[in-house]
XYZ file of C-alpha atoms in Angstrom:
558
model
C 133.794 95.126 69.262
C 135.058 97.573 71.524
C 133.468 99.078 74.613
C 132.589 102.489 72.966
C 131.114 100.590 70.190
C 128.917 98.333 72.330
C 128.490 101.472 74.502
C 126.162 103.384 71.287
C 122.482 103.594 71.620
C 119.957 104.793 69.068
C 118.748 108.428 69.482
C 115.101 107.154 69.264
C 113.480 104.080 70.841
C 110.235 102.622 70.181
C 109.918 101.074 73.594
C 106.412 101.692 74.993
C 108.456 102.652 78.408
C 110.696 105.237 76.960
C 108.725 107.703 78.888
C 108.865 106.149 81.743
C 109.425 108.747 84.928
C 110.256 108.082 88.601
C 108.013 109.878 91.142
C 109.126 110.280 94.715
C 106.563 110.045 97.173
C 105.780 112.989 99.645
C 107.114 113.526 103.118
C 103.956 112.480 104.504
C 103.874 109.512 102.225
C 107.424 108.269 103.298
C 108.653 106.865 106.603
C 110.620 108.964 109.261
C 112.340 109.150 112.308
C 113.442 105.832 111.595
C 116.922 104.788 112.734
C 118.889 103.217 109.878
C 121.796 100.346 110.450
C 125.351 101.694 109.952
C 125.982 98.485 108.882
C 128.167 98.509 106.205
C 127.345 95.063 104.687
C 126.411 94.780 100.656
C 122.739 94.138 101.399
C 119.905 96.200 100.955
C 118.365 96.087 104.178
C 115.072 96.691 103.941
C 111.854 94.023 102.447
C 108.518 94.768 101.418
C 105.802 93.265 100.966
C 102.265 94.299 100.234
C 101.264 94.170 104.113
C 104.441 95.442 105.779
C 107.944 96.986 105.424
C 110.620 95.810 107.170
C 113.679 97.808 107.937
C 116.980 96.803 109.432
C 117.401 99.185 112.476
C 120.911 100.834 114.197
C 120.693 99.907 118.099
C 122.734 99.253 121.280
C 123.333 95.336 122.035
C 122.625 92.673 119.692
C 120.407 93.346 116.414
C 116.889 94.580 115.535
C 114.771 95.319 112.604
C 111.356 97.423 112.207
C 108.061 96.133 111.122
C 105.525 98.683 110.144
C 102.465 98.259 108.031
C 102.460 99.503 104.592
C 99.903 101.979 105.356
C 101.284 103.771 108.487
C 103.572 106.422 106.984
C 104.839 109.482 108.532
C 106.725 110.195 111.326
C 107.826 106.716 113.295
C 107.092 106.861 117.708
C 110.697 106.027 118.782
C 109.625 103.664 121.284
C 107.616 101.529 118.281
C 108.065 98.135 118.846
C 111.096 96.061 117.196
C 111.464 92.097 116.260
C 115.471 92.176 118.711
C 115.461 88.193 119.189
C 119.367 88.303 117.931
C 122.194 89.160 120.010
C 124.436 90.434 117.033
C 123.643 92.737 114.361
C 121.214 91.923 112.180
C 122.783 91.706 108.390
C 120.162 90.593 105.872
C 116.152 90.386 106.421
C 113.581 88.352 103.031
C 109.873 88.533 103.552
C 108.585 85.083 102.692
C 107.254 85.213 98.975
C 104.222 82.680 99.734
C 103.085 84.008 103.195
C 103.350 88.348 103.880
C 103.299 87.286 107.572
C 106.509 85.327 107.826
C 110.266 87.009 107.350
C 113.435 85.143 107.911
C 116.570 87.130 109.360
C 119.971 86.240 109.899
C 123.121 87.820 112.150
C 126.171 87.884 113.089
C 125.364 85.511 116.454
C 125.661 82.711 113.209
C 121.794 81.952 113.470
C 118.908 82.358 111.134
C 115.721 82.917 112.324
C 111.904 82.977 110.675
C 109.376 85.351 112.632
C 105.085 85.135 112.577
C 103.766 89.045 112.126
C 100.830 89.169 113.913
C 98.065 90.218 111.701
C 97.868 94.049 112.680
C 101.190 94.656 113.445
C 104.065 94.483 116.617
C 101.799 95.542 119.556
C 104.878 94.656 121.854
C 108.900 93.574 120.825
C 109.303 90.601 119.692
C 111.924 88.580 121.023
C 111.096 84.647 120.366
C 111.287 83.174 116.733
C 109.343 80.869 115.275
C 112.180 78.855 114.036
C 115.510 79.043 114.520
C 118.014 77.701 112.046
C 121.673 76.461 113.571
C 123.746 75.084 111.230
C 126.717 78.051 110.880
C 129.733 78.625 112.979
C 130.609 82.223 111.529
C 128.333 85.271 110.886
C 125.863 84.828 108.434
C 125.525 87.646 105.599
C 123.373 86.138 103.167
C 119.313 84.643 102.825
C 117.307 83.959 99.633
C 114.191 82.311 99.455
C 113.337 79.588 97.054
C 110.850 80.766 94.311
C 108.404 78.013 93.655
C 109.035 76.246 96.439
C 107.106 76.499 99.469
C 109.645 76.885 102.644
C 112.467 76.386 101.538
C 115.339 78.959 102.386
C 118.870 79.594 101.506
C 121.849 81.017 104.152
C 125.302 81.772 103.274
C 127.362 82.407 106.237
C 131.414 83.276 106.357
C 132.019 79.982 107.432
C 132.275 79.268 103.653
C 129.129 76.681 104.129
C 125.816 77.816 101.966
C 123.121 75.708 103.037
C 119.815 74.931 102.375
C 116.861 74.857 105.010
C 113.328 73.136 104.984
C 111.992 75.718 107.761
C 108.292 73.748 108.087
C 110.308 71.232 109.689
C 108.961 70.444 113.506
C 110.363 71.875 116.258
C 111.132 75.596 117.203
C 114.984 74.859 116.542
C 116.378 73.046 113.153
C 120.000 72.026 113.358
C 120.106 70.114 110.217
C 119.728 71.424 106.424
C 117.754 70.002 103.738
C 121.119 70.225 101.440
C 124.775 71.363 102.166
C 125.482 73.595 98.728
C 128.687 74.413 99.777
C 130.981 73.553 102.837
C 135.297 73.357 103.292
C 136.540 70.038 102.737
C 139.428 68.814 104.657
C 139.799 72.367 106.174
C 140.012 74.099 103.054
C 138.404 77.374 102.722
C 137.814 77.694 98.543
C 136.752 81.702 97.787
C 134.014 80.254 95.616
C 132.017 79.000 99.069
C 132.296 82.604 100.464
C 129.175 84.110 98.683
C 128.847 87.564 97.825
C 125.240 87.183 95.882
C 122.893 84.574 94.743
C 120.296 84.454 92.834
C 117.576 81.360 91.561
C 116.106 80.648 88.132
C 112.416 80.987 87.630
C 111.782 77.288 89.014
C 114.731 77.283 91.172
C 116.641 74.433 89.516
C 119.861 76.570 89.354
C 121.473 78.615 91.044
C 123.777 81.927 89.971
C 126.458 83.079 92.852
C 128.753 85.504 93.074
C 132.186 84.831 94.981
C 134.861 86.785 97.088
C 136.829 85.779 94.174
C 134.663 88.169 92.260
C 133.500 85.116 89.800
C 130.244 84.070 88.114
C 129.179 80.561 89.198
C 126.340 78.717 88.067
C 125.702 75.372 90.334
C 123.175 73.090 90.738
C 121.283 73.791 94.347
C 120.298 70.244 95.035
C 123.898 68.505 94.758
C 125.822 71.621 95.280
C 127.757 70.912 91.990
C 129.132 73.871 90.266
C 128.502 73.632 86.568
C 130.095 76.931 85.366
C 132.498 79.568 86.168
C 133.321 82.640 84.379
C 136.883 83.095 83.280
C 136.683 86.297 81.694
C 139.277 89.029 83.747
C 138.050 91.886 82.448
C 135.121 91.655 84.719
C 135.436 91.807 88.450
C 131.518 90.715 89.521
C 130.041 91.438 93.070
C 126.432 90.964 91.706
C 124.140 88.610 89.630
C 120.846 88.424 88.524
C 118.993 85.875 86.301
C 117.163 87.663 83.418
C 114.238 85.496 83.534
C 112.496 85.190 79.454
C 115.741 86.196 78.047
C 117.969 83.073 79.095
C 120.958 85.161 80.226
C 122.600 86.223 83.884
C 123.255 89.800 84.385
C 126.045 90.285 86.538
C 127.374 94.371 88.137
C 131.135 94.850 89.256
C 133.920 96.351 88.323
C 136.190 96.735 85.400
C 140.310 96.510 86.083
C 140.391 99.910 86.004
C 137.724 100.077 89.012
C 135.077 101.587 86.807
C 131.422 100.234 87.734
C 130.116 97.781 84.942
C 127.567 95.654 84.253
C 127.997 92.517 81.921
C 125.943 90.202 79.986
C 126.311 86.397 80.512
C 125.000 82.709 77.876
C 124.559 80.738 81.620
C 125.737 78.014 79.209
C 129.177 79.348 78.613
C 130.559 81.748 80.982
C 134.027 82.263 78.910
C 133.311 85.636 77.861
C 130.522 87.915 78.549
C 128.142 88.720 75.703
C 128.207 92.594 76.753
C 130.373 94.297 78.797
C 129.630 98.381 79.196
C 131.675 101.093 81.770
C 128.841 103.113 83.803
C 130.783 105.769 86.053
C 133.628 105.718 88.386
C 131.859 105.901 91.989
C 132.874 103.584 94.496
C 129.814 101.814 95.612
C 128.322 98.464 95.016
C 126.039 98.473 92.246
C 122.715 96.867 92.604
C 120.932 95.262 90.256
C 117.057 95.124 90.220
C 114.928 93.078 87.218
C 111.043 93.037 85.894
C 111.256 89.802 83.789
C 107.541 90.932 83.275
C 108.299 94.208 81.223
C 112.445 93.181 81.063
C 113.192 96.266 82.617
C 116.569 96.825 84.145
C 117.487 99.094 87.136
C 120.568 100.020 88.601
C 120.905 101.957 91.793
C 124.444 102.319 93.091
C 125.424 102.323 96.524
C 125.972 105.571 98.424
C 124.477 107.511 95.731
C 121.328 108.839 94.659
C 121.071 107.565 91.107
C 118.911 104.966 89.851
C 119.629 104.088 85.905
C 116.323 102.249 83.834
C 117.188 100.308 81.223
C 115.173 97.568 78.952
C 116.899 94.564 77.739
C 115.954 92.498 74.699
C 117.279 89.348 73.537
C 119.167 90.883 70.102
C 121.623 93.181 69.823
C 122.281 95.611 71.868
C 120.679 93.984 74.151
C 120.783 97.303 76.848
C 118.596 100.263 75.494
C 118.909 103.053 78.041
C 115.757 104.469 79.208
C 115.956 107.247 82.068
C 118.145 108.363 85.138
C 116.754 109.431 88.302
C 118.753 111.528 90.416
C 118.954 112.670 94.023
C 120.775 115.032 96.442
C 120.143 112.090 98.866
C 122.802 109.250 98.904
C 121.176 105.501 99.424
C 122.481 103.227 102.002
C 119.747 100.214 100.488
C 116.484 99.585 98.796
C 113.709 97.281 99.079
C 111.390 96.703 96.000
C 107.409 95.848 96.328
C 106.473 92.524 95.014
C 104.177 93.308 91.321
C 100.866 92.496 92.862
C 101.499 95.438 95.597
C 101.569 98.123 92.574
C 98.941 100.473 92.041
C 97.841 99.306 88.443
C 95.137 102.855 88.239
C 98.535 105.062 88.333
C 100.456 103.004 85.662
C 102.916 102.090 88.244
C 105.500 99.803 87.345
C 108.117 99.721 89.494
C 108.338 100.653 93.109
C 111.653 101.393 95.252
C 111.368 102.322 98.848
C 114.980 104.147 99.704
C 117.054 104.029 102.892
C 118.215 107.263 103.256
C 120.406 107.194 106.096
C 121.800 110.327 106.554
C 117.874 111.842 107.132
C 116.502 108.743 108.939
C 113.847 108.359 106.397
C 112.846 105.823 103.815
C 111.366 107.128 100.288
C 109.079 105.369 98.437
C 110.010 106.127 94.987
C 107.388 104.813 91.689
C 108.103 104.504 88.194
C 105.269 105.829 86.726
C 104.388 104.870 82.819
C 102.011 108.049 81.907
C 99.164 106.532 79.735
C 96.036 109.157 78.416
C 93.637 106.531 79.924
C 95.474 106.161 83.874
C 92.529 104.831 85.736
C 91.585 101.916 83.720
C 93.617 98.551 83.519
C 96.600 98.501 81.166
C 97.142 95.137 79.741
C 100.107 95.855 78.026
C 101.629 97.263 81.261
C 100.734 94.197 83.256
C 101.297 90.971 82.144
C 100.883 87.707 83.904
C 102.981 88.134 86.978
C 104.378 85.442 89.649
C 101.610 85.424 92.421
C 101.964 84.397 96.367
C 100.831 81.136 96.012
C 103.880 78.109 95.854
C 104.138 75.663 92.990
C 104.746 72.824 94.560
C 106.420 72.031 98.045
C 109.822 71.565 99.405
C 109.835 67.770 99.722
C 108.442 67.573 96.194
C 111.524 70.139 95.136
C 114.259 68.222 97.016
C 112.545 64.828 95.124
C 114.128 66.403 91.800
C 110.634 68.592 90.699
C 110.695 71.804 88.998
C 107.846 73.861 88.126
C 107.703 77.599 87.481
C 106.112 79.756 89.607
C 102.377 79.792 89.409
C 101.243 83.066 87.471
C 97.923 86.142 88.349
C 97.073 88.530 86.782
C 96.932 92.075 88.160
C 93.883 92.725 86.501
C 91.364 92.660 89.755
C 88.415 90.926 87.580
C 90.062 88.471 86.355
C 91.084 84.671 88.320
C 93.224 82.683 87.404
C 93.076 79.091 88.263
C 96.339 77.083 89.758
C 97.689 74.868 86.605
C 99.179 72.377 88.453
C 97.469 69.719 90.691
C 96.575 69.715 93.928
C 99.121 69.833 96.166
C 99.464 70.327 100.148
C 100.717 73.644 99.217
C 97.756 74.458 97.587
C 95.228 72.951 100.379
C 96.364 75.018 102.878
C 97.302 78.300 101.061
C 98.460 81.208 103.287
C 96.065 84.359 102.135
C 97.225 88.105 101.694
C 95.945 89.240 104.824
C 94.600 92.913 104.931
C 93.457 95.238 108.178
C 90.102 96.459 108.438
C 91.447 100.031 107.890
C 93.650 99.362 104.181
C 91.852 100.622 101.332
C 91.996 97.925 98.503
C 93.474 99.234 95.288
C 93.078 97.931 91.457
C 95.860 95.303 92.509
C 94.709 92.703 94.452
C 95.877 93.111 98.067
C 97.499 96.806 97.120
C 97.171 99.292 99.829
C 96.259 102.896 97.780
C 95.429 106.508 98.950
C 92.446 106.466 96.824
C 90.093 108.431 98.292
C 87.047 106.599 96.902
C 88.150 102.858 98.043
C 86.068 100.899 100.435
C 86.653 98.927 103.662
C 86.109 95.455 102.857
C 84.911 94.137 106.611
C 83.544 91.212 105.448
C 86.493 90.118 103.084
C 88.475 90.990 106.080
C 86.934 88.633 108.729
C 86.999 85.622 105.929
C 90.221 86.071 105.324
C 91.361 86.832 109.018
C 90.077 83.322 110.284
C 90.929 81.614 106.755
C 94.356 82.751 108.043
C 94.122 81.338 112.133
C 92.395 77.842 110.611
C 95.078 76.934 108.936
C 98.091 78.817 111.208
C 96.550 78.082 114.581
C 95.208 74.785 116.038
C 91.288 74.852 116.030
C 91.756 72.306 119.451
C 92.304 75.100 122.490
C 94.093 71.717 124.108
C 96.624 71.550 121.238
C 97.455 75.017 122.930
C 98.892 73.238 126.564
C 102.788 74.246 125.938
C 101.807 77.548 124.955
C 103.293 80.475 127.925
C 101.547 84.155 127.959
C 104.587 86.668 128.035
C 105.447 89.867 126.416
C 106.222 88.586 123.140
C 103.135 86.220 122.740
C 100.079 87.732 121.554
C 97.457 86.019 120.029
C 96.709 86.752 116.753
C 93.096 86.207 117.381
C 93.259 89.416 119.863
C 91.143 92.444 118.663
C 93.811 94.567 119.568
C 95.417 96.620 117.271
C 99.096 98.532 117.534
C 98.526 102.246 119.448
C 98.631 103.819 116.263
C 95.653 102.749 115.554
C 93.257 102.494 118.306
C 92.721 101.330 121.673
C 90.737 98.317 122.209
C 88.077 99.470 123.817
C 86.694 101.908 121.316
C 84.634 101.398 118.041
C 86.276 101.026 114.717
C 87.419 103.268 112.943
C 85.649 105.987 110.584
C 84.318 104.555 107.731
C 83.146 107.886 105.598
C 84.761 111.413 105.426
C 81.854 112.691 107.704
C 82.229 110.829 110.467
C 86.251 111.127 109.980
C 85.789 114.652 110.075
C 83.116 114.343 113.191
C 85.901 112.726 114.898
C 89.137 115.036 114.259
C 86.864 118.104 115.327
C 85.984 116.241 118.605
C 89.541 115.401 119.017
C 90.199 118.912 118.535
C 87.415 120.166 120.949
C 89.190 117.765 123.536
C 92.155 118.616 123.426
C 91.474 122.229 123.696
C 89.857 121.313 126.936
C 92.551 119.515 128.737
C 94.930 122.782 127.175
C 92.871 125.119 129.251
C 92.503 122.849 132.280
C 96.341 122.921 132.213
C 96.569 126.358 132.224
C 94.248 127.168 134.799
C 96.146 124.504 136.666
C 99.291 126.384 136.318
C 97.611 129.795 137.180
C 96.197 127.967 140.334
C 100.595 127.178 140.901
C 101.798 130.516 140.676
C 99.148 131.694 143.148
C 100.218 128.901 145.756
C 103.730 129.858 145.321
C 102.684 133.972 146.074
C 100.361 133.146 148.507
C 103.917 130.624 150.545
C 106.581 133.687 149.686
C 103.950 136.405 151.149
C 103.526 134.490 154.328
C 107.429 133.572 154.432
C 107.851 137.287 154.428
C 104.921 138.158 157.161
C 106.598 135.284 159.396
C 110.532 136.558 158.680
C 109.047 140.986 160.195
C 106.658 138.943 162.802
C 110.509 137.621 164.789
C-alpha cells in the first residue's frame, strides 16, 4: 500500500470527538513575564501537575526552574523565587506522578536531583535537594518516572549509561542505582545507549527507547536486555510513545526525504511499521502526546504553532484525523495536566500549557468537547483514569511484580476502592494537597475559575497535617540535624508566598462582598499614600525655592 493510499481518510467520522475544538486561555489566564530556557535540547521543559507548574527558566550561572501554583496566573514578579540548586543548565524537569509535591530535575553538572515543594509555594530559592542522584559522568538529558511504581526514576545521561534509581533510599545523596539499563562495555560507546526518548508500558514491565541511531528499541527495564529493534529505513524515529489499550508503539521522525512522519509499530515485531504517513516538511522535532483513555493522538511540532488531533483505533486505518489548531506563536515546549486536573463541567479533555518563548509567556490551551448538557458529568468523556496513588512499591517492582496502575474515576461522587492489597505504598499515601484559597472543581483536586466553588478549610487542614504525619517526623527530637537557613522552611509555617498574603493578616476573602470590601479599601489606601506623596513633593519644590531665593539674597548682600 502506498503512502497516499494509507494517507486517505473518510470525509465523515462518527467519532464522538470529531468536534472537538482547542480553546486558548486568556492573557489573564496564562503566565507572563516568565523567562524561558534557550536551551535547545528535545525536551519539553515545562511539568504540571494539578498543584503547580513548573517551568525550566533562562539565567546567568548554573540552572534554574520556576515553581508557581496552578492558580497564580498573570503577570510573574521577576524576583519570584526559583528551585537554582544546579550549577549547569537545567535540561529536563518530571513532577512525581504519586506525590504533586516532589519533582526530580537533572543538568548538565551530570546530577539528578528530587526537590520537596513546600505546601504553598517557594517563599524563598531553593537551593538544597532532597536527594541527589550521582551515578553519571556526562550531562544528563533525559528523566522518566516509573508508572506504577512508587519512587522509582529513570536518567539517561550522554555518558551512554541509562540507569535506574530507587530515590526513597536513605541518605540525602544516592550513588548507586537500583538497575544499570544500559552502560559501555569495554569502552565501547553503542548509539543504542545514547537515548533520545523513552517511554514505559502501563505497568512498567517494558520499556520503548529511541536512539541517536534514530531506532525503535523495546528492552526489558529490569535486566536491561533489548528484546527488539526496528529495522525498517524508511523511518528515521526521534520519538516513541506506547499506545496503551491498543498494543502498539507510536513512534514521530523523519522520512529519508526529511519529511516529518509518524509510524505505527506490533512491539512484537519491529521489521516494518504497520503505518507509516508524511505530515509536512518543517524542521522541528515532533512531539507526540497520548489519552489511552479516549485514544486520542496529538502532535505538536517543535518551533511551530500547530497542534494536529487525531484518534487511533485498533483496525484499519488506524489514524482518523480530527482537527488542527494553529498559531501565529511558535512553541519552544509543552507540558500536559495529568486527567484528574481537568475541568470535567467544561467537557475538557485535553489540556496543553505552551512555552512561548519569543513572548515570555506560557498558554494554557484546552480541548474542549462541546456537549448540550456542559455542567453535568459526562461518562462517556471520562472513563476510568490512572489516579496518584502507586500500585505497588519499588522493591516489590525490582522483585519481578507488575501491576497496572491503580484506576479513579473523575466523577467527584463516586470512590473507588484500591484493588490490590495493602501495601506500604498504600499505608502511607501522599494526598493531593490543596491551599486554602483553590476553588475545588468537578475533578477531584482541579483548581477552576468557577465562580460559585467553595473554600474547603476543613478538607484543607485534614489534608495539610495528613500530609506533615506522614512527610515529617511527629518526634521534634528526630529534628536534631535539621539547620534553619534560607532554603529551609517548614512546611508547617503559616506563611504563605507574597502573592498571597503576609502572615500577619487574616485569611483571605471568602465571599464576593467582603472581596469587594477589601479591593475598595485597598483602593481608598492607596489613594492616600498617592496624595501624601504629592504633598510631599510640593513640600520639595518649596524647600528648593525657599534655598535658591536665599542663595540669591546672600550672592547682592557681598
Amino acid at each position: 500500500m502506498s503512502v497516499s493510499e494509507m494517507s486517505w481518510r473518510p470525509s465523515f467520522n462518527c467519532s464522538k470527538f470529531r468536534h472537538v475544538f482547542a480553546r486558548s486561555a486568556t492573557k489573564e489566564q496564562g503566565y507572563s513575564s516568565v523567562p524561558v530556557t534557550r536551551s535547545v535540547h528535545d525536551n519539553h521543559f515545562c511539568s504540571v501537575n494539578p498543584c503547580f507548574i513548573a517551568v525550566v527558566t533562562e539565567c546567568a550561572g548554573g540552572g534554574s526552574f520556576l515553581v508557581l501554583p496552578i492558580h497564580r496566573t498573570g503577570r510573574v514578579d521577576p524576583q519570584y523565587p526559583r528551585v537554582c540548586g544546579h550549577s549547569g543548565r537545567v535540561l529536563d524537569i518530571k513532577w512525581n506522578p504519586f506525590d504533586d509535591h516532589c519533582i526530580a530535575s537533572c543538568s548538565e553538572d551530570c546530577t539528578v536531583k528530587i526537590w520537596d515543594i513546600p505546601i504553598c509555594g517557594i517563599q524563598q530559592n531553593l537551593t538544597k535537594a532532597t536527594k541527589t542522584l550521582i551515578g553519571h559522568s556526562r550531562r544528563v538529558g533525559l528523566i522518566e518516572w516509573h508508572p506504577a511504581a512508587e519512587n522509582l526514576l529513570l536518567s539517561s545521561a550522554y555518558d551512554y549509561k541509562v540507569l535506574l534509581w530507587d530515590v526513597s533510599q536513605g541518605g540525602s545523596v544516592i550513588t548507586y542505582p537500583a538497575r544499570v539499563v544500559l552502560m559501555p562495555i569495554h569502552h565501547r560507546y553503542p548509539s543504542e545507549a545514547l537515548l533520545c526518548s523513552v517511554s514505559f508500558n502501563s505497568d512498567g514491565s517494558r520499556l520503548a527507547a529511541t536512539s541517536k541511531d534514530r531506532r525503535v528499541r523495546v528492552l526489558d527495564p529490569r535486566t536491561g536486555k533489548i528484546l527488539r529493534v526496528s529495522g525498517s529505513k524508511s523511518h528515521k524515529a526521534s520519538k516513541v510513545l506506547y499506545i496503551g489499550g491498543l498494543k502498539m508503539l507510536l513512534s514521530s521522525g523523519y522520512s529519508p526525504w526529511n519529511h516529518r512522519q509518524i509510524a505505527l509499530w506490533d512491539p512484537d515485531d519491529l521489521s516494518e511499521p504497520v503505518y507509516e504517513e508524511d505530515l509536512d516538511g518543517p524542521a522541528g522535532v515532533l512531539f507526540p502526546f497520548y489519552d489511552p483513555d479516549t485514544h486520542m493522538l496529538y502532535l505538536a511540532g517543535k518551533g511551530d504553532g500547530n497542534i494536529r488531533c487525531y484518534e487511533l483505533s485498533a483496525d484499519k486505518p488506524y489514524v482518523h484525523y480530527l482537527m488542527e489548531y494553529r498559531s501565529p506563536l511558535p512553541q519552544k515546549g509543552l507540558g500536559v495536566m495529568p486527567k484528574r486536573g481537568l475541568d470535567v463541567s467544561t467537557c475538557e479533555i485535553f489540556r496543553f500549557y505552551r512555552l512561548i518563548a519569543v513572548k515570555d509567556q506560557v498558554e494554557p490551551l484546552s480541548m474542549i468537547v462541546p456537549r448540550k448538557q456542559s455542567g453535568i458529568f459526562q461518562k462517556d468523556l471520562y472513563p476510568m483514569t490512572a489516579g496518584n496513588q502507586a500500585a505497588m512499591t519499588a522493591r516489590e517492582w525490582l522483585l519481578g511484580l507488575n501491576r497496572d496502575p491503580i484506576l479513579m474515576s473523575l466523577d467527584p461522587r463516586t470512590g473507588v476502592p484500591n484493588p490490590y492489597p495493602e501495601s506500604p505504598a498504600e499505608r502511607t499515601p501522599v494526598r493531593r494537597l490543596g491551599c486554602p484559597w483553590v476553588r475545588r472543581g468537578p475533578a477531584d483536586g482541579a483548581a477552576t475559575n468557577s465562580p460559585d466553588g467553595d473554600f474547603v478549610e476543613e478538607d484543607f487542614l485534614e489534608e495539610q497535617l495528613s500530609y506533615q504525619d506522614s512527610k515529617y517526623p511527629k518526634d521534634l527530637s528526630d529534628l536534631s540535624g535539621w539547620q534553619p537557613d534560607e532554603t529551609h522552611v517548614p512546611p508547617w509555617s503559616s506563611r504563605c508566598p507574597p502573592h498571597c498574603r503576609e502572615p500577619a493578616e487574616g485569611p483571605p476573602p471568602t465571599t464576593e462582598n467582603q472581596l469587594l470590601k477589601e479591593f475598595y479599601r485597598q483602593r481608598e489606601e492607596i489613594k492616600g499614600l498617592r496624595e501624601e506623596l504629592n504633598e510631599k513633593n510640593v513640600r520639595i519644590a518649596q524647600l528648593e525655592l525657599e534655598m535658591k531665593n536665599t542663595r540669591k539674597q546672600l550672592r547682592a548682600a557681598f
